[in-house]
Coordinates of N, CA and C and ligand atoms in Angstrom, one line a residue:
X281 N 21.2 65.5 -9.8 CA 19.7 65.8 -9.8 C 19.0 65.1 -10.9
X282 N 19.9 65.1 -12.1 CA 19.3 64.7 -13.0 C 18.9 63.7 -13.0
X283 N 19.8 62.6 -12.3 CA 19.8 60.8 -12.3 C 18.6 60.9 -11.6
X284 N 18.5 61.7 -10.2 CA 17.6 61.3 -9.0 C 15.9 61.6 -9.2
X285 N 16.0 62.1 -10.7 CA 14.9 62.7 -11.3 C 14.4 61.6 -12.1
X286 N 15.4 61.0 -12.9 CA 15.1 60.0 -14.1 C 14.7 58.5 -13.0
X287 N 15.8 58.5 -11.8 CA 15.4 57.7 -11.2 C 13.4 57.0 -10.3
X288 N 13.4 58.3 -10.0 CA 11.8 58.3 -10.2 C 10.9 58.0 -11.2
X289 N 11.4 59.1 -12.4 CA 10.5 58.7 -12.9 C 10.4 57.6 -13.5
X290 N 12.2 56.6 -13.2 CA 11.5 55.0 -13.8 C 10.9 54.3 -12.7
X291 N 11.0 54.8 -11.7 CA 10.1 54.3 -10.5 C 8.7 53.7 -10.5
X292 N 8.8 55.5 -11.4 CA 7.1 55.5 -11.2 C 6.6 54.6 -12.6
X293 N 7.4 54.5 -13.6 CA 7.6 53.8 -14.6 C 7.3 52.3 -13.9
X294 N 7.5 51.7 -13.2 CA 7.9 50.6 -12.7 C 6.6 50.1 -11.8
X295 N 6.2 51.3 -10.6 CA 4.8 51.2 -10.3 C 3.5 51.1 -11.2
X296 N 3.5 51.8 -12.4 CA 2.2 51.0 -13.4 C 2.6 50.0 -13.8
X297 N 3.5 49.3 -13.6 CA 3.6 47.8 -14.4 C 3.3 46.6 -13.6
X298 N 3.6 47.3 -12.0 CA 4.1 46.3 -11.1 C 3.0 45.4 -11.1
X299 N 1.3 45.8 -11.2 CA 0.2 44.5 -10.9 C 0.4 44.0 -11.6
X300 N 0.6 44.3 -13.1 CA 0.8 43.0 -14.2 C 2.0 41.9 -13.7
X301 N 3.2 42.4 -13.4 CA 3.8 41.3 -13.3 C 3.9 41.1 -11.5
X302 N 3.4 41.4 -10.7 CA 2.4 40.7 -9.9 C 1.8 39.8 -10.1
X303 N 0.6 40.2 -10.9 CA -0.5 39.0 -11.1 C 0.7 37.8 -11.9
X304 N 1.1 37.7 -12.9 CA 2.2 37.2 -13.9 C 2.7 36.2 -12.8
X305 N 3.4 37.0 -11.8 CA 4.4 35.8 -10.3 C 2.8 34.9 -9.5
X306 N 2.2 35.7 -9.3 CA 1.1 34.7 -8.8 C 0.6 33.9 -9.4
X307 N 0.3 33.8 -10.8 CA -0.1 33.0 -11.2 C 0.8 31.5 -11.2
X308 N 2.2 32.3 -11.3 CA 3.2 31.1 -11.7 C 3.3 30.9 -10.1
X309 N 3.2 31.5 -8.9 CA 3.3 30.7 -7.5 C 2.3 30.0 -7.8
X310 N 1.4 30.0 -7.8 CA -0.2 29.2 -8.0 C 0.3 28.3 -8.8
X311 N 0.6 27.8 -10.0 CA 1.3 27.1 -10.8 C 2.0 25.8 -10.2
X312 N 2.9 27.0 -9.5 CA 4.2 26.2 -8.8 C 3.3 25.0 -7.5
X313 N 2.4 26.2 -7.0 CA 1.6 25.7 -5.8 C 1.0 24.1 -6.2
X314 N 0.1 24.3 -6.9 CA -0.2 23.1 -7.4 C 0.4 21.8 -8.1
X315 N 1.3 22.2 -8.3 CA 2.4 21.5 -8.9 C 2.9 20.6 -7.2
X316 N 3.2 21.6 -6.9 CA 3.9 20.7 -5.9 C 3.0 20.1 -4.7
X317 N 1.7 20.6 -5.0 CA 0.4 19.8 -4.4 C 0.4 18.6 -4.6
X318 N 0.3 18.5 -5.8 CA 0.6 17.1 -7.0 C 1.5 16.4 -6.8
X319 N 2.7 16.7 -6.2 CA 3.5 15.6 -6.4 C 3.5 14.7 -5.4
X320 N 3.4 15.6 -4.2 CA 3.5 15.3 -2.6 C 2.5 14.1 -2.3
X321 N 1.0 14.6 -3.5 CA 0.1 13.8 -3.5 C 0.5 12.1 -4.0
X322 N 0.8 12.2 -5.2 CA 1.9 11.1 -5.9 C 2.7 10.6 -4.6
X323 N 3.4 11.8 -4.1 CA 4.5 10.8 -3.2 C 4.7 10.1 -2.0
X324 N 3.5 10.5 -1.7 CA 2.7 10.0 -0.2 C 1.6 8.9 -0.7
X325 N 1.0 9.0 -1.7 CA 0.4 8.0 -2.2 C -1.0 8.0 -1.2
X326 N -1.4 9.4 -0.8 CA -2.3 10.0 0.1 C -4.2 9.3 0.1
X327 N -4.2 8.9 -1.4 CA -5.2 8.6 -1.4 C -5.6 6.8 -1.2
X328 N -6.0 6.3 -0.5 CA -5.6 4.3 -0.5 C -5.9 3.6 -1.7
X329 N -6.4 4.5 -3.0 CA -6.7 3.6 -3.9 C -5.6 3.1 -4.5
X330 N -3.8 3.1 -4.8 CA -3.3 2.6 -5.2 C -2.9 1.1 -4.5
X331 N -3.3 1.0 -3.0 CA -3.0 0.1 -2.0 C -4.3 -0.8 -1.9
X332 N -5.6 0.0 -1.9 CA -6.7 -0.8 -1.7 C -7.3 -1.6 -3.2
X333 N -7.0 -0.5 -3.9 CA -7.0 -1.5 -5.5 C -7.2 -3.0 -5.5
X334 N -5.8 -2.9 -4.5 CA -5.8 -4.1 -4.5 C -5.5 -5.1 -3.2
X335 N -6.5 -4.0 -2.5 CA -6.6 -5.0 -1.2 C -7.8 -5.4 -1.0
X336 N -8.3 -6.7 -0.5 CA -10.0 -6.9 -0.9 C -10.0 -6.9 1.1
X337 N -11.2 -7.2 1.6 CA -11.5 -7.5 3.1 C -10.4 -8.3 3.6
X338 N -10.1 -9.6 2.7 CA -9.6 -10.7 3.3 C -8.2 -10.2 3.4
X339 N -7.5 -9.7 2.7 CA -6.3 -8.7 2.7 C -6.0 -7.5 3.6
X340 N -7.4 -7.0 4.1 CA -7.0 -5.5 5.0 C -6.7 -6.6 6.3
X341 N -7.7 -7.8 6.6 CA -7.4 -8.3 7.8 C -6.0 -9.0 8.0
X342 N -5.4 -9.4 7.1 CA -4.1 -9.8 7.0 C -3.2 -9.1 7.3
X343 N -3.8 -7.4 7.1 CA -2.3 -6.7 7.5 C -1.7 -6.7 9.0
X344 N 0.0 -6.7 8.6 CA 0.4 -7.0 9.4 C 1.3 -8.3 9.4
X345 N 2.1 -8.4 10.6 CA 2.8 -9.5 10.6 C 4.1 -9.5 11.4
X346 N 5.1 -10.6 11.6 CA 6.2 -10.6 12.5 C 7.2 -10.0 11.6
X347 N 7.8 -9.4 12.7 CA 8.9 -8.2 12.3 C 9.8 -8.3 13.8
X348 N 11.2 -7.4 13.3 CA 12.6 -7.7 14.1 C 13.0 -6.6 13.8
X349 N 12.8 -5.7 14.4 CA 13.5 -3.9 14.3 C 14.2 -3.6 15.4
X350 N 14.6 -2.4 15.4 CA 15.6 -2.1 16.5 C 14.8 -0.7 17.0
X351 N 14.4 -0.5 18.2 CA 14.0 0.6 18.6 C 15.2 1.6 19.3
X352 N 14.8 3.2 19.2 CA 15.8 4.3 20.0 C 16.2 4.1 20.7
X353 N 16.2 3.3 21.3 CA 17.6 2.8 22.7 C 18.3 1.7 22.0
X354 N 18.2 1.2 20.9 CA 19.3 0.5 20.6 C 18.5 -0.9 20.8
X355 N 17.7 -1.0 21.3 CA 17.4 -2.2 21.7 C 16.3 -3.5 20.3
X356 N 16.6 -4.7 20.2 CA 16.1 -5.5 19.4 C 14.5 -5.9 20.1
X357 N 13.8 -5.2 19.2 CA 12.2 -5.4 19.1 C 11.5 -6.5 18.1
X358 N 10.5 -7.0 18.8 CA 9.6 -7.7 17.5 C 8.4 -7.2 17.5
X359 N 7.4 -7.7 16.6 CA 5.5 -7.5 16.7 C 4.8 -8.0 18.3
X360 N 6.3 -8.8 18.8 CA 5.5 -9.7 19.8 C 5.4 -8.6 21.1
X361 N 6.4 -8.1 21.2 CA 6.7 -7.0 21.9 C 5.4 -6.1 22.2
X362 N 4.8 -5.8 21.4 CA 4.1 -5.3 21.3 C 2.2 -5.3 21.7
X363 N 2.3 -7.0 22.3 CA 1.1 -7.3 22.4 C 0.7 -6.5 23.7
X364 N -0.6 -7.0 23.9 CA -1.2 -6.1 25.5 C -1.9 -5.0 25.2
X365 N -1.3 -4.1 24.1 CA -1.6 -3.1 23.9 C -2.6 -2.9 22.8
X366 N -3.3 -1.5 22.4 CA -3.4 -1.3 20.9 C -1.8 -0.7 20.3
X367 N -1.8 -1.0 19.0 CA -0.5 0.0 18.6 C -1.2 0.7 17.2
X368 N -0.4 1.8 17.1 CA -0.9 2.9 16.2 C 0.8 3.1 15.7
X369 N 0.2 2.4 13.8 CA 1.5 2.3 13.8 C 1.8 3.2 12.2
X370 N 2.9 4.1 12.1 CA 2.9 4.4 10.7 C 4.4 4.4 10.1
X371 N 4.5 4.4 9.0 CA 5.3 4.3 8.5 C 6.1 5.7 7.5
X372 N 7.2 5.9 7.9 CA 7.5 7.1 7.0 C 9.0 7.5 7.3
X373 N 9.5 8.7 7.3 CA 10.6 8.9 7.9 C 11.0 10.1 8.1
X374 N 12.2 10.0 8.8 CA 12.7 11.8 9.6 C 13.0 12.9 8.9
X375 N 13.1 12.7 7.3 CA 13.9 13.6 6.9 C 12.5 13.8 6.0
X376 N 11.7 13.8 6.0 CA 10.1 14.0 5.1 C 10.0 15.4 5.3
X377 N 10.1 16.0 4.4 CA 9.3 17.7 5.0 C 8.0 18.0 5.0
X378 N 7.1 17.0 4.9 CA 5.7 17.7 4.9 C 4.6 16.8 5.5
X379 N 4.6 15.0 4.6 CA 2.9 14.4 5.3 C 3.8 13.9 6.5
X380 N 4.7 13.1 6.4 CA 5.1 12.8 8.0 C 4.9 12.9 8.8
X381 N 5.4 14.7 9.4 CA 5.5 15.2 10.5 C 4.1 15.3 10.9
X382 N 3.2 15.9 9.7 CA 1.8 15.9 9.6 C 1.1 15.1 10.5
X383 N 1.3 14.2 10.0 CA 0.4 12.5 10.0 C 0.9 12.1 11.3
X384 N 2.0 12.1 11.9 CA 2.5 11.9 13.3 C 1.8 13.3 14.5
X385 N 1.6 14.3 14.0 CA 1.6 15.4 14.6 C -0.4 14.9 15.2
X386 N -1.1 14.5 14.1 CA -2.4 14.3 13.6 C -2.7 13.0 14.5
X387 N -1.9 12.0 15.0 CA -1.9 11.1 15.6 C -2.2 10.9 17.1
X388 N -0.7 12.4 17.3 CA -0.9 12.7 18.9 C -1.9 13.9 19.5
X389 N -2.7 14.4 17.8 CA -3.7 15.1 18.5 C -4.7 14.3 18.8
X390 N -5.4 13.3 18.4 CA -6.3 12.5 18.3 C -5.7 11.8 19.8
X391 N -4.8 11.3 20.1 CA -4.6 10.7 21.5 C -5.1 12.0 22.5
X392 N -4.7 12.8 22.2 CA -4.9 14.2 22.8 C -6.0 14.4 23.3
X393 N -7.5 14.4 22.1 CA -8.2 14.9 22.2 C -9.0 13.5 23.4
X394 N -8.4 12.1 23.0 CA -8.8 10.7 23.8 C -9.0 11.0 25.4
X395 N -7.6 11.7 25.6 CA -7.8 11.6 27.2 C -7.0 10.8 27.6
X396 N -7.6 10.0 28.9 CA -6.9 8.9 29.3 C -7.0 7.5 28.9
X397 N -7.9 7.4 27.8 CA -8.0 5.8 26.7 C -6.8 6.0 26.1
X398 N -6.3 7.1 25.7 CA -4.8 7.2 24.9 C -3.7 6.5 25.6
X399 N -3.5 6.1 26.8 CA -3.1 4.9 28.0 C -3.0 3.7 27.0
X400 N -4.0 3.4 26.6 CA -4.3 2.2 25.7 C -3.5 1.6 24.1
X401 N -2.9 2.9 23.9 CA -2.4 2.9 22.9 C -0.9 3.4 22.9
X402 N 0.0 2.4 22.0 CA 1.5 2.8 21.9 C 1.4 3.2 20.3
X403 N 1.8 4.5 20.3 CA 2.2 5.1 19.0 C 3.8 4.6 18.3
X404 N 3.6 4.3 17.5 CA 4.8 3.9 16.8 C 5.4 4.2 15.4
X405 N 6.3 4.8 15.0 CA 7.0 5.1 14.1 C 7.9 4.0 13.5
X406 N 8.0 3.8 12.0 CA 8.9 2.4 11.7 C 9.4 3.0 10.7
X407 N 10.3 3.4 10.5 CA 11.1 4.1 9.2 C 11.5 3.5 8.0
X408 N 11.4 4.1 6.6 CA 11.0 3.0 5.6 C 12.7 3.8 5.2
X409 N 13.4 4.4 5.6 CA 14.4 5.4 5.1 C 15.7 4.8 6.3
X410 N 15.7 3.6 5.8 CA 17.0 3.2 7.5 C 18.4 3.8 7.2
X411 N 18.5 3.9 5.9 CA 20.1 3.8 5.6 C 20.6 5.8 6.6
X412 N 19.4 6.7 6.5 CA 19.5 7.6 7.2 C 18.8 7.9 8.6
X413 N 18.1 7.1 9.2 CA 17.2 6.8 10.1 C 18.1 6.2 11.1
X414 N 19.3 6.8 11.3 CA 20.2 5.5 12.4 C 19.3 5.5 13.7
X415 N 20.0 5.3 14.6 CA 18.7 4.6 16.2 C 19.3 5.7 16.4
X416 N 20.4 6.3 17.0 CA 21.1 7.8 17.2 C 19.6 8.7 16.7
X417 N 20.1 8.6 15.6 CA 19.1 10.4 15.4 C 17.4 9.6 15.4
X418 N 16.8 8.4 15.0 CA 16.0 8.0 15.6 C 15.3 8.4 17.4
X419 N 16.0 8.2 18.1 CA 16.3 8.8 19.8 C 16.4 10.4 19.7
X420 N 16.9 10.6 18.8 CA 16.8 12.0 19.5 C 15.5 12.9 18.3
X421 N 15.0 12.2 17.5 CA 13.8 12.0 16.8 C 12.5 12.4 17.7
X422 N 12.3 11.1 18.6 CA 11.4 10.8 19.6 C 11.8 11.6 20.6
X423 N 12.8 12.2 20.8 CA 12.6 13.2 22.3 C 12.0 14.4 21.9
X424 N 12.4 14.5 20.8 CA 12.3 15.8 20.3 C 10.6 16.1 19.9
X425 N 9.8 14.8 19.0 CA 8.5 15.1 19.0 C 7.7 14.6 20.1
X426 N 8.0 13.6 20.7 CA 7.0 13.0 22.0 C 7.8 11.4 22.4
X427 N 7.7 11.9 23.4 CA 8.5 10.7 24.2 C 8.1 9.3 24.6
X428 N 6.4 10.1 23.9 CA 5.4 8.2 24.0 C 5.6 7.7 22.8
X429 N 6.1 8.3 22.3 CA 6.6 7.3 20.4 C 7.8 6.9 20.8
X430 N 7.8 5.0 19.9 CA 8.6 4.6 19.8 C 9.1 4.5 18.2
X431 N 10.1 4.7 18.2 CA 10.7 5.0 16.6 C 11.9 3.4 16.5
X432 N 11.0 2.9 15.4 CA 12.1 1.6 14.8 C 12.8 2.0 13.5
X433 N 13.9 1.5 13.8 CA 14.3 1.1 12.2 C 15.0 0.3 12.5
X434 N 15.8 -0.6 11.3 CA 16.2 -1.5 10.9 C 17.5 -2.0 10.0
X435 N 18.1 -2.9 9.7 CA 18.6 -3.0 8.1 C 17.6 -2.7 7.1
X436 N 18.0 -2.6 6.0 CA 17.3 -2.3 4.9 C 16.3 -3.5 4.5
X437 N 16.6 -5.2 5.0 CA 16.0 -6.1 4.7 C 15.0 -6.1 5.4
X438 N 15.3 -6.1 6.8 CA 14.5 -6.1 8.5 C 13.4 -4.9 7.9
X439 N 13.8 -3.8 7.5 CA 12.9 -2.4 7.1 C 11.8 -2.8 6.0
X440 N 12.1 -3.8 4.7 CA 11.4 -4.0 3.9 C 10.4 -4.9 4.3
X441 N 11.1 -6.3 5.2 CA 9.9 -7.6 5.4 C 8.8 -6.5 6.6
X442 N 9.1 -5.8 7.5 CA 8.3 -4.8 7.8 C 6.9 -3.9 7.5
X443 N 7.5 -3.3 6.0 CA 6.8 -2.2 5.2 C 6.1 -3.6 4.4
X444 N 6.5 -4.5 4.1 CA 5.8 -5.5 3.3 C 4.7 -6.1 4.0
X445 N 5.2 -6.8 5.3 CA 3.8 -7.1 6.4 C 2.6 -6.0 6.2
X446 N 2.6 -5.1 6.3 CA 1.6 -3.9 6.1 C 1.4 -3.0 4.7
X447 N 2.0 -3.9 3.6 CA 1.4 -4.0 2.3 C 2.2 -2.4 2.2
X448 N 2.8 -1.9 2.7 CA 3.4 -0.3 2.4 C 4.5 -0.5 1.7
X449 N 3.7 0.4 0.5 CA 5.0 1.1 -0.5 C 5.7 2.1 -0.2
X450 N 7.0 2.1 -0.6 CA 8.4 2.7 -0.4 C 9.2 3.4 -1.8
X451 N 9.5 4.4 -2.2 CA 10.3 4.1 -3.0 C 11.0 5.5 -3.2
X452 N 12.6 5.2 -3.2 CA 13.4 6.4 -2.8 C 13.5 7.5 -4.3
X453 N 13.6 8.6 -4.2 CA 13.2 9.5 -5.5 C 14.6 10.6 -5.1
X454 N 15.2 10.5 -6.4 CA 16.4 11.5 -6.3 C 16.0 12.6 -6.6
X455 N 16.0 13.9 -5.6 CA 15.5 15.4 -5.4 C 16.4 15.8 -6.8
X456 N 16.0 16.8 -6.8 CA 16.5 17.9 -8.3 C 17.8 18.3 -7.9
X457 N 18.1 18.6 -6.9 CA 19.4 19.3 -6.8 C 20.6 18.2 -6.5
X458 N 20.3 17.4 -6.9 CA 21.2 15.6 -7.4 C 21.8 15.5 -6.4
X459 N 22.3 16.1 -4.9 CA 22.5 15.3 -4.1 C 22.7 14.3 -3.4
X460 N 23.4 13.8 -2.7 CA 23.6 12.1 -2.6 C 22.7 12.1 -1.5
X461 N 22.8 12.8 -0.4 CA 22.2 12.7 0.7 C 20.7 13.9 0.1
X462 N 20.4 14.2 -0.6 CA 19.3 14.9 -0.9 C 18.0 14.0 -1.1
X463 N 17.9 13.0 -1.1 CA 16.8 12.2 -1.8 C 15.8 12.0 -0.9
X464 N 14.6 11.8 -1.6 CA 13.2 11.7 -0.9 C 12.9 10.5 -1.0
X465 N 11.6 9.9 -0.5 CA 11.3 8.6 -0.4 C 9.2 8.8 -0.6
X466 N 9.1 7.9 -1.7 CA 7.7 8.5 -2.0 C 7.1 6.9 -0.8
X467 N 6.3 7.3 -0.2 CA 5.4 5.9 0.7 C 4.2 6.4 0.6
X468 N 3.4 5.4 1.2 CA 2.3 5.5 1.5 C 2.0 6.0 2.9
X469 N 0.7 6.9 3.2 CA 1.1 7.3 3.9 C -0.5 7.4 5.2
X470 N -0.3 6.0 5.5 CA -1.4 5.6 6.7 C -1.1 5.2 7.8
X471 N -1.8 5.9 8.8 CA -1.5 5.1 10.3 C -2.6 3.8 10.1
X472 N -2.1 2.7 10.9 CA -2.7 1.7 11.0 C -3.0 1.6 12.4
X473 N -3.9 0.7 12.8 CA -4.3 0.4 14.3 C -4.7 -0.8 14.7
X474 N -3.7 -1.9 15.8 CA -3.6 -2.9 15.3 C -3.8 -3.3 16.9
X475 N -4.7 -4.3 17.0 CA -5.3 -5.0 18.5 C -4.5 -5.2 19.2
X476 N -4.9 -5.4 20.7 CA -3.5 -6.3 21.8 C -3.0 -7.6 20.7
X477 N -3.7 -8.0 20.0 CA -3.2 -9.7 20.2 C -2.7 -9.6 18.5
X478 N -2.6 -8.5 18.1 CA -1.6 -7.9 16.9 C -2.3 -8.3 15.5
X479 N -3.8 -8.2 15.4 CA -4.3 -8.4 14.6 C -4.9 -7.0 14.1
X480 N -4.9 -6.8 12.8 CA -5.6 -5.5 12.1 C -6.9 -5.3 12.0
X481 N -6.8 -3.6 13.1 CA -8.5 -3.0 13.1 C -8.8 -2.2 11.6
X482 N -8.2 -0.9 11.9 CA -8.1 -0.1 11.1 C -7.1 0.3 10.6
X483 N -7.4 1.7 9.5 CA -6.6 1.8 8.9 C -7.1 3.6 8.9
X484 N -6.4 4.6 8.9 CA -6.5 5.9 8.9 C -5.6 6.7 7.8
X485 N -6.5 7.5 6.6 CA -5.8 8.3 5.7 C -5.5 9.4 6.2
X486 N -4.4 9.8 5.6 CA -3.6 10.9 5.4 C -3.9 12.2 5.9
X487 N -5.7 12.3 5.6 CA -6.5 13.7 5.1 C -7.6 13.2 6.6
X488 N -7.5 12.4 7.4 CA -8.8 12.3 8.1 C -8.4 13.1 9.4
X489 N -9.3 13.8 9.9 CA -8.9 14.9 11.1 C -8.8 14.0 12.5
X490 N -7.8 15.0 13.3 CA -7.9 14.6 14.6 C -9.0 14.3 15.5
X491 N -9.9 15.2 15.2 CA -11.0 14.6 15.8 C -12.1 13.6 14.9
X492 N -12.1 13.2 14.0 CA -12.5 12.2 13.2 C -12.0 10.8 13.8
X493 N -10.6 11.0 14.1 CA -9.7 10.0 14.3 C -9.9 9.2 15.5
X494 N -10.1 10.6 16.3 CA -10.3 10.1 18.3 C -11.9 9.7 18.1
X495 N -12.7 9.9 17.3 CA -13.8 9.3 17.6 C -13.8 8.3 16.8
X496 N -13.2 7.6 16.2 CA -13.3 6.5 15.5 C -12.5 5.6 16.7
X497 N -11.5 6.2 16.7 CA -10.6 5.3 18.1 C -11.5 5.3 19.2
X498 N -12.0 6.0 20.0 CA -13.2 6.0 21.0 C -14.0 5.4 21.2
X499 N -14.6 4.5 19.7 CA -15.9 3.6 19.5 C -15.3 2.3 19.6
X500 N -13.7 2.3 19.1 CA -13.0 0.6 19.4 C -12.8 0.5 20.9
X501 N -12.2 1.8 21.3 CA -11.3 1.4 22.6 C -12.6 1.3 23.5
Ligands
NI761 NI1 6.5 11.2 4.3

């Protein structure tokens, strides 16, 4: 009886402390929160001033260029492949836990909200992460989020002259918990939108909404 007595009353001991170190964890989740706001920010490169810095007009129109990737069926693709259409194209990869999925997710709402102009447009995924990006889990990538995306990747060389045509930075960052296969990849992180005849319209950040997006696409298409 005695313990079950003492036991309360550190209980209750325990209940007047608890908001302080409450508030104490929140602050440090808040802490942690922003912290890891920050980095993602850093690692996505979310905002285009590190890319437009130093891109002037005559440079945005440049983007782009011939490429030789391999799409989810295994099969050998180029830029040329591509003409006829518009293409909506971004770069990133499967194992991303947060702008990626996002930014892909953000893509096919904006087709979504299009209607049937979204016809007009091939969405495309180009992986800047090939060494883990095989055409295997590539394929089963694209079934799994939408079957109108086509997912490339490449060798690591094929993957870079790629990310380079569209001026996108890449660069692989070893996670904390030092595993081999644990590693992140900091990119940039913009859909581009590129004419039938494979020349550069636009360019869409990270942060712009789906419906911002479909009416910007609406006024081209
Ligand atoms: Ni990403």
């Amino acid at each position: 009886m005695a313990k079950v007595n003492g036991g309360k009353a550190r209980s209750n001991g325990r209940q007047w402390r608890t908001p302080k170190v409450s508030r104490g964890l929140a602050t440090v989740a808040a802490l942690l929160l922003i912290g890891l706001v920050g980095v993602l920010a850093v690692g996505h490169f979310l905002s285009p001033a590190p890319q437009q810095a130093s891109l002037g007009q005559a440079t945005l129109g440049s983007l782009g260029g011939p490429f030789t990737l391999t799409d989810q069926t295994g099969r050998t693709v180029t830029d040329a492949d591509f003409r006829g259409r518009y293409m909506l194209i971004y770069f990133g990869y499967i194992y991303c836990p947060d702008v990626c999925p996002l930014s892909l997710q953000r893509n096919f709402e904006a087709l979504q909200i299009l209607g049937a102009k979204a016809e007009m447009i091939q969405p495309v995924l180009v992986t800047i992460d090939p060494e883990r990006d095989t055409v295997e889990k590539m394929r089963d990538y694209v079934a799994a989020f939408d079957p109108r995306l086509i997912g490339l990747t490449g060798t690591p060389e094929q993957v870079k002259a790629a990310a380079a045509a569209f001026r996108v930075y890449y660069a692989k960052v070893q996670s904390e918990n030092g595993a081999a296969e644990g590693y992140l990849v900091d990119h940039s992180a913009f859909t581009y939108l590129m004419a039938p005849d494979g020349t550069f319209v636009q360019f869409f950040r990270h942060d712009t909404t789906p419906e911002a997006m479909a009416e910007r696409l609406n006024k081209i298409l």
